[in-house]
Short mmCIF file of C-alpha atoms and ligand atoms in Angstrom, two decimals:
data_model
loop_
_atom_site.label_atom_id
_atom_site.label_comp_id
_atom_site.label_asym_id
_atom_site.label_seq_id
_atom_site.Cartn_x
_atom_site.Cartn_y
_atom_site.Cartn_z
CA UNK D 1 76.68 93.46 214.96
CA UNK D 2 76.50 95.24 218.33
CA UNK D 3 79.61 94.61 220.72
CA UNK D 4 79.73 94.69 224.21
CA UNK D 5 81.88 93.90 227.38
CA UNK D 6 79.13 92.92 229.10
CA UNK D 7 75.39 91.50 228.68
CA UNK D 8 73.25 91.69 231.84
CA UNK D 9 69.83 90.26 231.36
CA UNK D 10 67.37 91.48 233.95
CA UNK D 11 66.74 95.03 235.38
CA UNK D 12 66.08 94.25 239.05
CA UNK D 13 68.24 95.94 241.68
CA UNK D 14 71.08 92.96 240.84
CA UNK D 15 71.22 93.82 236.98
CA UNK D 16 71.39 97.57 237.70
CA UNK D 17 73.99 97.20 239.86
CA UNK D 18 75.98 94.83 237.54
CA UNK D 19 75.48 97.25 234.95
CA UNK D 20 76.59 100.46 236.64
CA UNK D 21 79.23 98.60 238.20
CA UNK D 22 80.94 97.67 234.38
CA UNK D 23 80.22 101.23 233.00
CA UNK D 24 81.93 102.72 236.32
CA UNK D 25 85.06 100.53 235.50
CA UNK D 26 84.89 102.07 231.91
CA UNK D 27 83.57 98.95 229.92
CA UNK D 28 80.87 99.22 227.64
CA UNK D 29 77.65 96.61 228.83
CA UNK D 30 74.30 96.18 227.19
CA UNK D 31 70.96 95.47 230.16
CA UNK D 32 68.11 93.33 228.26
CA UNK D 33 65.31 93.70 230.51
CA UNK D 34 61.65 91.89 229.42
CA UNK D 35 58.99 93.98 230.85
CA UNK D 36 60.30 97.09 232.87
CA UNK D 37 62.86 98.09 235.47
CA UNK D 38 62.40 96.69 238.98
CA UNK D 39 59.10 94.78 237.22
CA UNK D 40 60.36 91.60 239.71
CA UNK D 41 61.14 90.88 243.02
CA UNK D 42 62.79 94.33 243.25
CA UNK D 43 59.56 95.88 243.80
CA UNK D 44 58.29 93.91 246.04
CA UNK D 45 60.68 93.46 248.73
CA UNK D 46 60.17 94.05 252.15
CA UNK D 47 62.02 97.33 251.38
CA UNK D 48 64.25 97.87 254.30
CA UNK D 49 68.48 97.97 253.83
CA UNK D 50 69.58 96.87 256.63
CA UNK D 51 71.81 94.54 258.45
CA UNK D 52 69.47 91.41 258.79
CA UNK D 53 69.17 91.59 262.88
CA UNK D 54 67.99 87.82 262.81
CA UNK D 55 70.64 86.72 260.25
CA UNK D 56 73.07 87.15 263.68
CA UNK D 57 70.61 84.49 265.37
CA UNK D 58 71.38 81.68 262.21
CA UNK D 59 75.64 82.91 262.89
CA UNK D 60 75.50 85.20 258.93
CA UNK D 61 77.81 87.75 260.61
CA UNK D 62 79.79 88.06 257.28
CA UNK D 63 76.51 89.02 255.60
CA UNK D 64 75.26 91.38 258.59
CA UNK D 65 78.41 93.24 258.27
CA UNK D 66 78.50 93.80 254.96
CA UNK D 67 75.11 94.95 254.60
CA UNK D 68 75.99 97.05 257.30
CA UNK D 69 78.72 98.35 255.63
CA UNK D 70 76.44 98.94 252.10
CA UNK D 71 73.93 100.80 254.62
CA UNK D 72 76.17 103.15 255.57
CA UNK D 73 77.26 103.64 252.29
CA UNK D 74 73.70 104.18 250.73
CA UNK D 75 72.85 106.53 253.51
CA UNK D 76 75.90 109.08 252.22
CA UNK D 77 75.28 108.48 248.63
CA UNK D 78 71.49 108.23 248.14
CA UNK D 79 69.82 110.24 250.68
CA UNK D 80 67.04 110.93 248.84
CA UNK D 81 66.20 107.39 248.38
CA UNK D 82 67.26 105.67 251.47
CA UNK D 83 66.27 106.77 254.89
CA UNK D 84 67.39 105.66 258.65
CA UNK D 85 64.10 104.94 260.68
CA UNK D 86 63.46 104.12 264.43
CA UNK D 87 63.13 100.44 264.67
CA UNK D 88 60.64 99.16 267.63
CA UNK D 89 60.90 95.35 269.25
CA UNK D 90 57.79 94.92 271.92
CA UNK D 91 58.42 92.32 274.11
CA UNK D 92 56.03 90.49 276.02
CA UNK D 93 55.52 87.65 278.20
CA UNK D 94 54.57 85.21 275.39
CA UNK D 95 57.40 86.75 273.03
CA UNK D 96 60.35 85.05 272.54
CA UNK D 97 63.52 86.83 272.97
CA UNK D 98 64.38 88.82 276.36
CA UNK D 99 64.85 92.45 276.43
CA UNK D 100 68.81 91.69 277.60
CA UNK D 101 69.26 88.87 274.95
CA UNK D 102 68.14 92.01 272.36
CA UNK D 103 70.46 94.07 273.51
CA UNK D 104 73.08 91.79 273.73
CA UNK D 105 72.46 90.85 269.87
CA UNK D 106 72.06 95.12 269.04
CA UNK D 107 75.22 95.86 270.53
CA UNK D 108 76.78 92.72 268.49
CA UNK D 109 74.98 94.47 265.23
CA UNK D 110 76.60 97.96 266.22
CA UNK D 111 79.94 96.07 266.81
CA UNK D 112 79.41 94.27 263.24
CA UNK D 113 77.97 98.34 261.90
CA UNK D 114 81.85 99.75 263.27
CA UNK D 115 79.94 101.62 266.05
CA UNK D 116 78.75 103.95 262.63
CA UNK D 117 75.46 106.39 262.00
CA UNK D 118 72.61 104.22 263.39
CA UNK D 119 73.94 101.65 265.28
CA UNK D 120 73.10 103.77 268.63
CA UNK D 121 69.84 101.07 270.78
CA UNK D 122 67.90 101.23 273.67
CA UNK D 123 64.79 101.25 275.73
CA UNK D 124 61.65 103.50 274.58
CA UNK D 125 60.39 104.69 278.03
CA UNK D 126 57.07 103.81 279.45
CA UNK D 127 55.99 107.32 279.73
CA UNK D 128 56.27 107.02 276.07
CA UNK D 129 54.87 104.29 274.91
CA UNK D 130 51.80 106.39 274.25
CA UNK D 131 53.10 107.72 271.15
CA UNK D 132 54.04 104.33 269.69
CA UNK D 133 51.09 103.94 266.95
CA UNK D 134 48.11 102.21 269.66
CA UNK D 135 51.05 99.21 270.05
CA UNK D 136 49.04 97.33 272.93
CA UNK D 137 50.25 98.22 275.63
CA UNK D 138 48.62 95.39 278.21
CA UNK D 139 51.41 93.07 279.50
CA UNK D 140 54.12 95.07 277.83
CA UNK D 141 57.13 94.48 279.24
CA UNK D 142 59.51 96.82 277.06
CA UNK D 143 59.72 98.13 274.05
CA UNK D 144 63.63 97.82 272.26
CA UNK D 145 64.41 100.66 269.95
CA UNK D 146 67.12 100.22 266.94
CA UNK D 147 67.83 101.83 263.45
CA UNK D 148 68.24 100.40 260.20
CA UNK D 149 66.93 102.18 256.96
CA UNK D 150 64.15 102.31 254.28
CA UNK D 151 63.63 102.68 250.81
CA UNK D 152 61.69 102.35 247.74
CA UNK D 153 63.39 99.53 246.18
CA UNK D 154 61.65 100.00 242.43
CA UNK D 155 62.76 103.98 242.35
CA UNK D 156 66.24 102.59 243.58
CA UNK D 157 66.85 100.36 240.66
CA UNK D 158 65.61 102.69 238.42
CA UNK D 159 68.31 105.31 239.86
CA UNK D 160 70.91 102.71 239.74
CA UNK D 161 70.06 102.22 236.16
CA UNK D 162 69.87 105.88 235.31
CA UNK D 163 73.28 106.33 236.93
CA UNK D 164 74.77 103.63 234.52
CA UNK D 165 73.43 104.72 231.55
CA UNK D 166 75.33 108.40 232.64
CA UNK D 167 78.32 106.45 232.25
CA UNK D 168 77.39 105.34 228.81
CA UNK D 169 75.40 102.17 229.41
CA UNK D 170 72.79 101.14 227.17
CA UNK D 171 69.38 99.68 227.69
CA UNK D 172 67.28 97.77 225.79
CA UNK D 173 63.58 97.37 227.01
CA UNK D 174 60.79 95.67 226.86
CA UNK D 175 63.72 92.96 225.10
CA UNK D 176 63.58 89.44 226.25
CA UNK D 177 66.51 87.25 226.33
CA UNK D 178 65.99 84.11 224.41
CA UNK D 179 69.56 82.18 223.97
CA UNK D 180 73.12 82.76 224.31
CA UNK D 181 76.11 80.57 222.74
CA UNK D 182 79.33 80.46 224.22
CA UNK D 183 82.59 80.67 222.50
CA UNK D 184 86.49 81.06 222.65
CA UNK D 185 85.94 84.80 222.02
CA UNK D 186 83.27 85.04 224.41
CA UNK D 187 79.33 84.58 223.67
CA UNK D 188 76.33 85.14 221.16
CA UNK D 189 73.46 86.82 222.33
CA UNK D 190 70.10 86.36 220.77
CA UNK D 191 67.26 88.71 222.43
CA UNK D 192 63.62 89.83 221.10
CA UNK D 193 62.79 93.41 221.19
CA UNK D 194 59.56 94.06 219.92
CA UNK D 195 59.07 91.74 216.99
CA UNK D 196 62.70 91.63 216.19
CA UNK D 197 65.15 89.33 216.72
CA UNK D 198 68.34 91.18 217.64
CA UNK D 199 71.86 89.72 218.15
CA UNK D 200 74.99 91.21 219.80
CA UNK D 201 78.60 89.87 221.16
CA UNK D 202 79.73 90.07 224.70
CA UNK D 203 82.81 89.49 226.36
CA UNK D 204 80.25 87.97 229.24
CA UNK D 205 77.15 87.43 229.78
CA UNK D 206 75.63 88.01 233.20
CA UNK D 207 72.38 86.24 234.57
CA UNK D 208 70.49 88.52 236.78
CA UNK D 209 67.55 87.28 236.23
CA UNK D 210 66.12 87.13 239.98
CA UNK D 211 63.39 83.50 240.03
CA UNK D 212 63.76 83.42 236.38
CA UNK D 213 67.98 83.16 236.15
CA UNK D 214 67.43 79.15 235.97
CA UNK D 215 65.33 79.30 232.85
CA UNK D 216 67.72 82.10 231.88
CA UNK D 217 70.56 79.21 232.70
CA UNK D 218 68.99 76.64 230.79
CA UNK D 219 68.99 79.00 227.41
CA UNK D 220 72.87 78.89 227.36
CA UNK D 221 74.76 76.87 225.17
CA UNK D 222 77.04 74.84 226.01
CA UNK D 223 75.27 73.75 229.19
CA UNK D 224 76.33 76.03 232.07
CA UNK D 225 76.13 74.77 236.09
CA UNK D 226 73.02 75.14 237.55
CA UNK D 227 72.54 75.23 241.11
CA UNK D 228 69.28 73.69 242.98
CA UNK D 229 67.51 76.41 244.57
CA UNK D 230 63.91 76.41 246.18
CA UNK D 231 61.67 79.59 245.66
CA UNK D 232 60.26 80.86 248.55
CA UNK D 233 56.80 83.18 248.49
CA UNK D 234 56.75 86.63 250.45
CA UNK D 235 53.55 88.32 250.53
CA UNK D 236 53.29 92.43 251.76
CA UNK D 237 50.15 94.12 252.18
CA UNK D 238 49.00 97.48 253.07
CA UNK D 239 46.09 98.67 254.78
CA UNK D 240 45.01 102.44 255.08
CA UNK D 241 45.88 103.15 258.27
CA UNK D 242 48.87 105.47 258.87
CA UNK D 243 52.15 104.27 260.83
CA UNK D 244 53.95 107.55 261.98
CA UNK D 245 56.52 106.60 264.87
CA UNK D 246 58.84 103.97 262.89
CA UNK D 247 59.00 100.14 261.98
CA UNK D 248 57.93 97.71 263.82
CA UNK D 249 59.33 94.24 264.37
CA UNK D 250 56.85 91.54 265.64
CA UNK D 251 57.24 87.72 266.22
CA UNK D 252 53.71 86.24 264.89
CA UNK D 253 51.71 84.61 267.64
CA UNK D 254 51.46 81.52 265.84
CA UNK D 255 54.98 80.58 264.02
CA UNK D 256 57.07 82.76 265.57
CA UNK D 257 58.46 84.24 262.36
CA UNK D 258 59.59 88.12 262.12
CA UNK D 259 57.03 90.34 260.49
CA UNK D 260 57.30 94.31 259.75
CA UNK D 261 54.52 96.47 260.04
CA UNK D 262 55.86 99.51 258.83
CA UNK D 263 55.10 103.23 257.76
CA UNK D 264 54.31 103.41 253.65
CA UNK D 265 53.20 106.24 251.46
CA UNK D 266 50.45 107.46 254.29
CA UNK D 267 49.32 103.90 254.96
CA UNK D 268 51.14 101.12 256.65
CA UNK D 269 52.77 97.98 254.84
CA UNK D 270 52.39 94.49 256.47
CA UNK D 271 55.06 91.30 255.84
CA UNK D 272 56.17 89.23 254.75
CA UNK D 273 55.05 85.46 254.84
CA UNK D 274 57.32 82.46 253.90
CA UNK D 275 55.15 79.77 251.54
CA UNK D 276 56.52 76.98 249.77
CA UNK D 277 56.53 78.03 246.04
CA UNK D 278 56.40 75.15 242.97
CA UNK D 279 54.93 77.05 239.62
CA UNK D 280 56.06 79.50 237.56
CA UNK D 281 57.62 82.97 239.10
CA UNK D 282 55.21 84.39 236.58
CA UNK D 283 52.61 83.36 238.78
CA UNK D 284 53.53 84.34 241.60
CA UNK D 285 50.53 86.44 243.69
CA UNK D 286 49.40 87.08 247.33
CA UNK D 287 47.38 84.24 248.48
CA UNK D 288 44.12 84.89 250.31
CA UNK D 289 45.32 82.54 253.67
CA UNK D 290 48.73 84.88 253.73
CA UNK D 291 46.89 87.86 253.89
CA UNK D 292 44.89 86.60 256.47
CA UNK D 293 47.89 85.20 258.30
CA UNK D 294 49.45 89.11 258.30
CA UNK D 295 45.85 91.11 259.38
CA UNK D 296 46.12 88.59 262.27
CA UNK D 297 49.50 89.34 263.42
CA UNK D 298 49.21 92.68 262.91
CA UNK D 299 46.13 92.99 264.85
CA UNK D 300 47.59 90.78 267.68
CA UNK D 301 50.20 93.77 268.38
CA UNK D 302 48.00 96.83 267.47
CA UNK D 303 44.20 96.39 268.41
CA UNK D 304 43.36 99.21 266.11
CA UNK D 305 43.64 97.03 263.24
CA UNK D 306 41.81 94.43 264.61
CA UNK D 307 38.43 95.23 262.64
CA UNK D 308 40.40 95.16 259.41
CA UNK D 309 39.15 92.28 256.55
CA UNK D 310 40.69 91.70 253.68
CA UNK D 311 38.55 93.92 251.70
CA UNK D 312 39.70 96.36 253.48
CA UNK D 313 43.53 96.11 251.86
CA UNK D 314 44.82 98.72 249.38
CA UNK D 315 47.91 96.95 247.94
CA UNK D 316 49.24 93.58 247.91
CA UNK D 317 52.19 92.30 246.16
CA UNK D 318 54.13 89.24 246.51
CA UNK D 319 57.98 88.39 245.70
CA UNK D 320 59.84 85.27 245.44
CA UNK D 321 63.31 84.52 247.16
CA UNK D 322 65.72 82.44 245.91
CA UNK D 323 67.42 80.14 248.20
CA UNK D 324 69.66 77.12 248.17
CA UNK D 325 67.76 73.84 248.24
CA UNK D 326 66.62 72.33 251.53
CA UNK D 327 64.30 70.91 253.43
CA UNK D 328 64.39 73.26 256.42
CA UNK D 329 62.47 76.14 257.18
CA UNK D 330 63.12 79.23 254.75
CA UNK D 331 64.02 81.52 258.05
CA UNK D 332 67.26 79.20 258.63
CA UNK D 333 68.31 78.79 254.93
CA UNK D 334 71.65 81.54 253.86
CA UNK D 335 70.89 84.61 252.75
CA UNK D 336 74.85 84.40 251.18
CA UNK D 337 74.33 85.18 247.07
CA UNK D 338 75.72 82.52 244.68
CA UNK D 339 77.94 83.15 241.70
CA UNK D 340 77.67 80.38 239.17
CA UNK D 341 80.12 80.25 236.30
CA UNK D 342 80.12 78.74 233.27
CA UNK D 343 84.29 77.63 234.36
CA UNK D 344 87.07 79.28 236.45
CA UNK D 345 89.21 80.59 234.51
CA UNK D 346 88.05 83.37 231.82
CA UNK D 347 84.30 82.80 232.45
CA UNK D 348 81.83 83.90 229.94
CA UNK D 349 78.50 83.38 231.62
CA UNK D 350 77.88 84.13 235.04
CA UNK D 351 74.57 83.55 236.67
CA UNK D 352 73.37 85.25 240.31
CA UNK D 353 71.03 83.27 242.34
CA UNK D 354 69.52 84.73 245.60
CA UNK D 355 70.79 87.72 247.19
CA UNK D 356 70.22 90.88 249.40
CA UNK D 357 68.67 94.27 248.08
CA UNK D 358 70.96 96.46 250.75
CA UNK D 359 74.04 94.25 249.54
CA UNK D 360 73.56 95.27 245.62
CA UNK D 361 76.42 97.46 245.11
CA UNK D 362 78.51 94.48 247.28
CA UNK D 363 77.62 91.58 244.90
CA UNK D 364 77.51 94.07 241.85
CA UNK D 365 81.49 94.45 242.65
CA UNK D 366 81.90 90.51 243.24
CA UNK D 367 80.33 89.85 239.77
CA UNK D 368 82.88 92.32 238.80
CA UNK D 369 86.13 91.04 239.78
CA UNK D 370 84.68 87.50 239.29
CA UNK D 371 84.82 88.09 235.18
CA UNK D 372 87.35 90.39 235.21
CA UNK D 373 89.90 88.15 233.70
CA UNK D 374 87.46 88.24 230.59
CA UNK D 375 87.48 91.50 230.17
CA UNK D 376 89.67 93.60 227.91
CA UNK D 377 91.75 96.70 230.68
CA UNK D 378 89.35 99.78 230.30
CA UNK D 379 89.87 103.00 232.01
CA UNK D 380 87.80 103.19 235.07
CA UNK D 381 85.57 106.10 234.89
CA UNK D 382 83.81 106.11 238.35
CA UNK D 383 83.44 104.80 241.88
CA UNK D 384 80.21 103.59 242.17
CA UNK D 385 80.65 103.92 246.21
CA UNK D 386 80.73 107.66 245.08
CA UNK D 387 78.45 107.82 242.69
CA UNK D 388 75.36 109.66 243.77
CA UNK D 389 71.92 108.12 243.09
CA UNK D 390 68.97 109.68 242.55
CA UNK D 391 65.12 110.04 242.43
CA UNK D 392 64.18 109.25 238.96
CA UNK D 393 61.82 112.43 237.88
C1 FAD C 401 59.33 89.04 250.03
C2 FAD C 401 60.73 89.53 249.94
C3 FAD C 401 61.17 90.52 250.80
C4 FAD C 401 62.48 90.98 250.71
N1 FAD C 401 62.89 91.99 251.50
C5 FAD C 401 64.14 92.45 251.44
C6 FAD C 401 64.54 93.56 252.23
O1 FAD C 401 63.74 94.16 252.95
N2 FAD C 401 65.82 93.95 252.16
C7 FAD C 401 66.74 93.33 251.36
O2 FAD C 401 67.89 93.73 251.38
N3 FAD C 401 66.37 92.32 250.53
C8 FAD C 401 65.09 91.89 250.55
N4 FAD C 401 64.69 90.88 249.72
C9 FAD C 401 65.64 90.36 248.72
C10 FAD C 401 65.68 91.27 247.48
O3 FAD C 401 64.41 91.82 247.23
C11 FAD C 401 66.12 90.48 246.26
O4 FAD C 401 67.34 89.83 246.54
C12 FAD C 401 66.35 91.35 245.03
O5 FAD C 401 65.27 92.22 244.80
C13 FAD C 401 66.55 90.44 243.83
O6 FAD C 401 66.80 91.23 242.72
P1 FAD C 401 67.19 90.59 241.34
O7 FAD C 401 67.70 91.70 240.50
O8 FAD C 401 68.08 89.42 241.54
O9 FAD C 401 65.83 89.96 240.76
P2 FAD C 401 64.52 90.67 240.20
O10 FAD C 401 64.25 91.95 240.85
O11 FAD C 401 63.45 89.65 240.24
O12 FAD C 401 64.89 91.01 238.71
C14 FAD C 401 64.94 90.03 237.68
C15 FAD C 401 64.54 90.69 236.39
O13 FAD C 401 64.82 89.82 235.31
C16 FAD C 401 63.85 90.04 234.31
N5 FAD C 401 63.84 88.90 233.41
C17 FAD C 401 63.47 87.61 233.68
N6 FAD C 401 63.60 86.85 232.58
C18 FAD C 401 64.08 87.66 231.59
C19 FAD C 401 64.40 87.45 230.21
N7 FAD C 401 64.28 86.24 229.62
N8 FAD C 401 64.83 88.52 229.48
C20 FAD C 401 64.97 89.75 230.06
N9 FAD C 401 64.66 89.99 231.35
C21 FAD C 401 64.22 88.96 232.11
C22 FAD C 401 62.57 90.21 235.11
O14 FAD C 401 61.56 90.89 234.35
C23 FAD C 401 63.05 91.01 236.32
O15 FAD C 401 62.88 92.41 236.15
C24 FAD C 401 63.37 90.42 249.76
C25 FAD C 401 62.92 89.42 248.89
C26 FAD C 401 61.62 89.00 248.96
C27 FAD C 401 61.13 87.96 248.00
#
């Protein structure tokens, strides 16, 4: 039977990271991944590593500045995959924020980013306001200009995986994760690939399994904690109009939530909503009422988009956060990831719930030094703050 170090079942950003992460410190780890890489909520994100501005408003400084920290990082090692882009905040009479209360947060966000690339703010210039994709200009008090960065969060997971499996990770997909039994040793795991049944050992067992990791959870034996989270629905869609100056950050006319309309292949990407979700992450798909809800903010800021329908969108996709149980609004709700282990000391199962796609490598080396008392001394064979990543061809 096949032996590993480590088990991670899932290939979204999370799993790739936990994967290259235990082949960089020289262990040998196994991903099980159902359908394909970055298949879940990895490609569907909102696509942006960055800080979290608003996460300063709800006090998640420890989380801005890390992510901070992990954009600068991704920016030196995976330039090909992560970009810094112009950031624009209109403000208006009926929008919420002052222009001095957004400076005063941007220069706490540069204080947070160590004063580092892209942290420099300020005003785009009314002369120039022209060249700022038909924003609407009427009533326009100022426009706030920041940087944070964009990717393509499916060809980043694949590069993270393709940068493990250099260090002599394996990968087994389409494979499907059915049970796992824990023991003194460490735990049995039983996965389907194809229309086999396969077994292997692992020292641990890690649970990256995005909105599925609580059914993942439940398929451990003996009964591992299980935290209650709530999944929330984001929807993104993208209509074929270009975006060429940078992203833009709106507060929707009606709730007052953050939505980016942003630059995307040619076209421009709209999102993301927050809706209540109850069935099965399976399931999970853009709802006609969402879309609706993003042409109409969009077209509140840019009157060029106005005359856009629904028929008229080119992509739509929709992802599914995990968050801690509550009964508050989604926007309030920590962003922090959550660790579960099956017990404290020498744990065999560890299960990641929620989570950041800019903080990755972060909560990749958590998970790390969170099992490492379960795991034989290997020689390391890589930092993966070093490691470069790139475009999959
Ligand atoms: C709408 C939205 C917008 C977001 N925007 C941003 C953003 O702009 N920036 C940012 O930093 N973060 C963002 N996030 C958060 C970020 O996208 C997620 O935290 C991250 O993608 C989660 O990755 P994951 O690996 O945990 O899960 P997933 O990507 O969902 O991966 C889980 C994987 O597990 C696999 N799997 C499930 N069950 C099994 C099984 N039994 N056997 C084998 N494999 C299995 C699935 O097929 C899937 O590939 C956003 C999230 C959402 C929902």
């Amino acid at each position: 039977m096949n032996e590993f170090d480590v088990v991670v079942v899932g290939g979204g950003i999370h799993g790739a990271g936990v994967l290259q992460a235990a082949a960089a410190a020289g262990h040998s780890a196994l991903l099980i991944e159902r359908r394909g890489l970055a298949s879940g909520t990895s490609s569907r994100s909102s696509k942006l590593i960055h800080g979290g501005l608003r996460y300063l408003e709800s006090g998640q400084f420890r989380l801005v500045r890390e992510s901070l920290h992990e954009r600068s990082v991704m920016l030196r090692i995976a330039r090909e995959l992560v970009e810094l882009k112009p950031f624009y905040i209109p403000v208006y009479p009926h929008t919420r924020r002052r222009p001095w209360q957004l400076r005063l947060g941007l220069f706490a966000y540069a204080l947070l980013g160590g004063f580092g690339e892209g942290t420099s703010f300020g005003s785009v210039p009314r002369s120039q306001w022209s060249t700022l994709d038909g924003l609407d200009t009427r009533e326009l008090q100022a426009v706030i200009r920041y940087h944070d960065a964009q990717t393509d969060d499916a060809e980043l997971t694949r590069a993270v995986v393709a940068s493990a499996q250099s260090l002599g990770a394996e990968l087994a997909m389409p494979a499907s994760f059915v049970r796992a039994q824990l023991d003194e040793a460490g735990v049995l795991v039983n996965y389907e690939e194809g229309t086999s049944m396969r077994e292997c050992r692992a020292r641990v067992l890690v649970n990256a399994a995005g909105p599925w990791a609580t059914h993942v959870a439940r398929d451990i034996r003996p009964a591992t904690p299980v935290p209650r989270v709530d999944l929330v629905q984001g929807t993104h869609i993208v209509v074929p109009v270009a975006t060429t100056a940078g992203i833009y950050y709106v507060e929707a006319p009606t709730d007052r939530r953050a939505v980016f309309i942003m630059p995307w292949h040619g076209q421009t990407l709209i999102g993301t909503t927050e809706t209540e979700f109850r069935g099965e992450p399976d399931q999970v798909q853009p709802l006609p009422e969402e879309e609706q809800y993003l042409l109409e903010v969009a077209g509140a800021y840019f009157p060029g988009l106005k005359t856009l329908t629904r028929a008229d969108i080119t992509a739509r996709f929709a992802g599914l956060r995990v968050l801690p149980a509550g009964d508050g609004k989604a926007f309030g709700r920590s962003r922090e990831t959550m660790l579960i282990v099956d017990r404290d000391q020498r744990p065999r199962a560890l299960s990641i719930f929620g989570g950041k796609l800019t903080a990755w490598r972060a909560t990749a080396s958590q998970v790390m030094e969170r099992i490492e008392t379960s795991l034989p001394r290997r020689r390391n064979r890589a930092s993966t703050g070093e490691l470069p990543l790139r475009r999959c061809e």
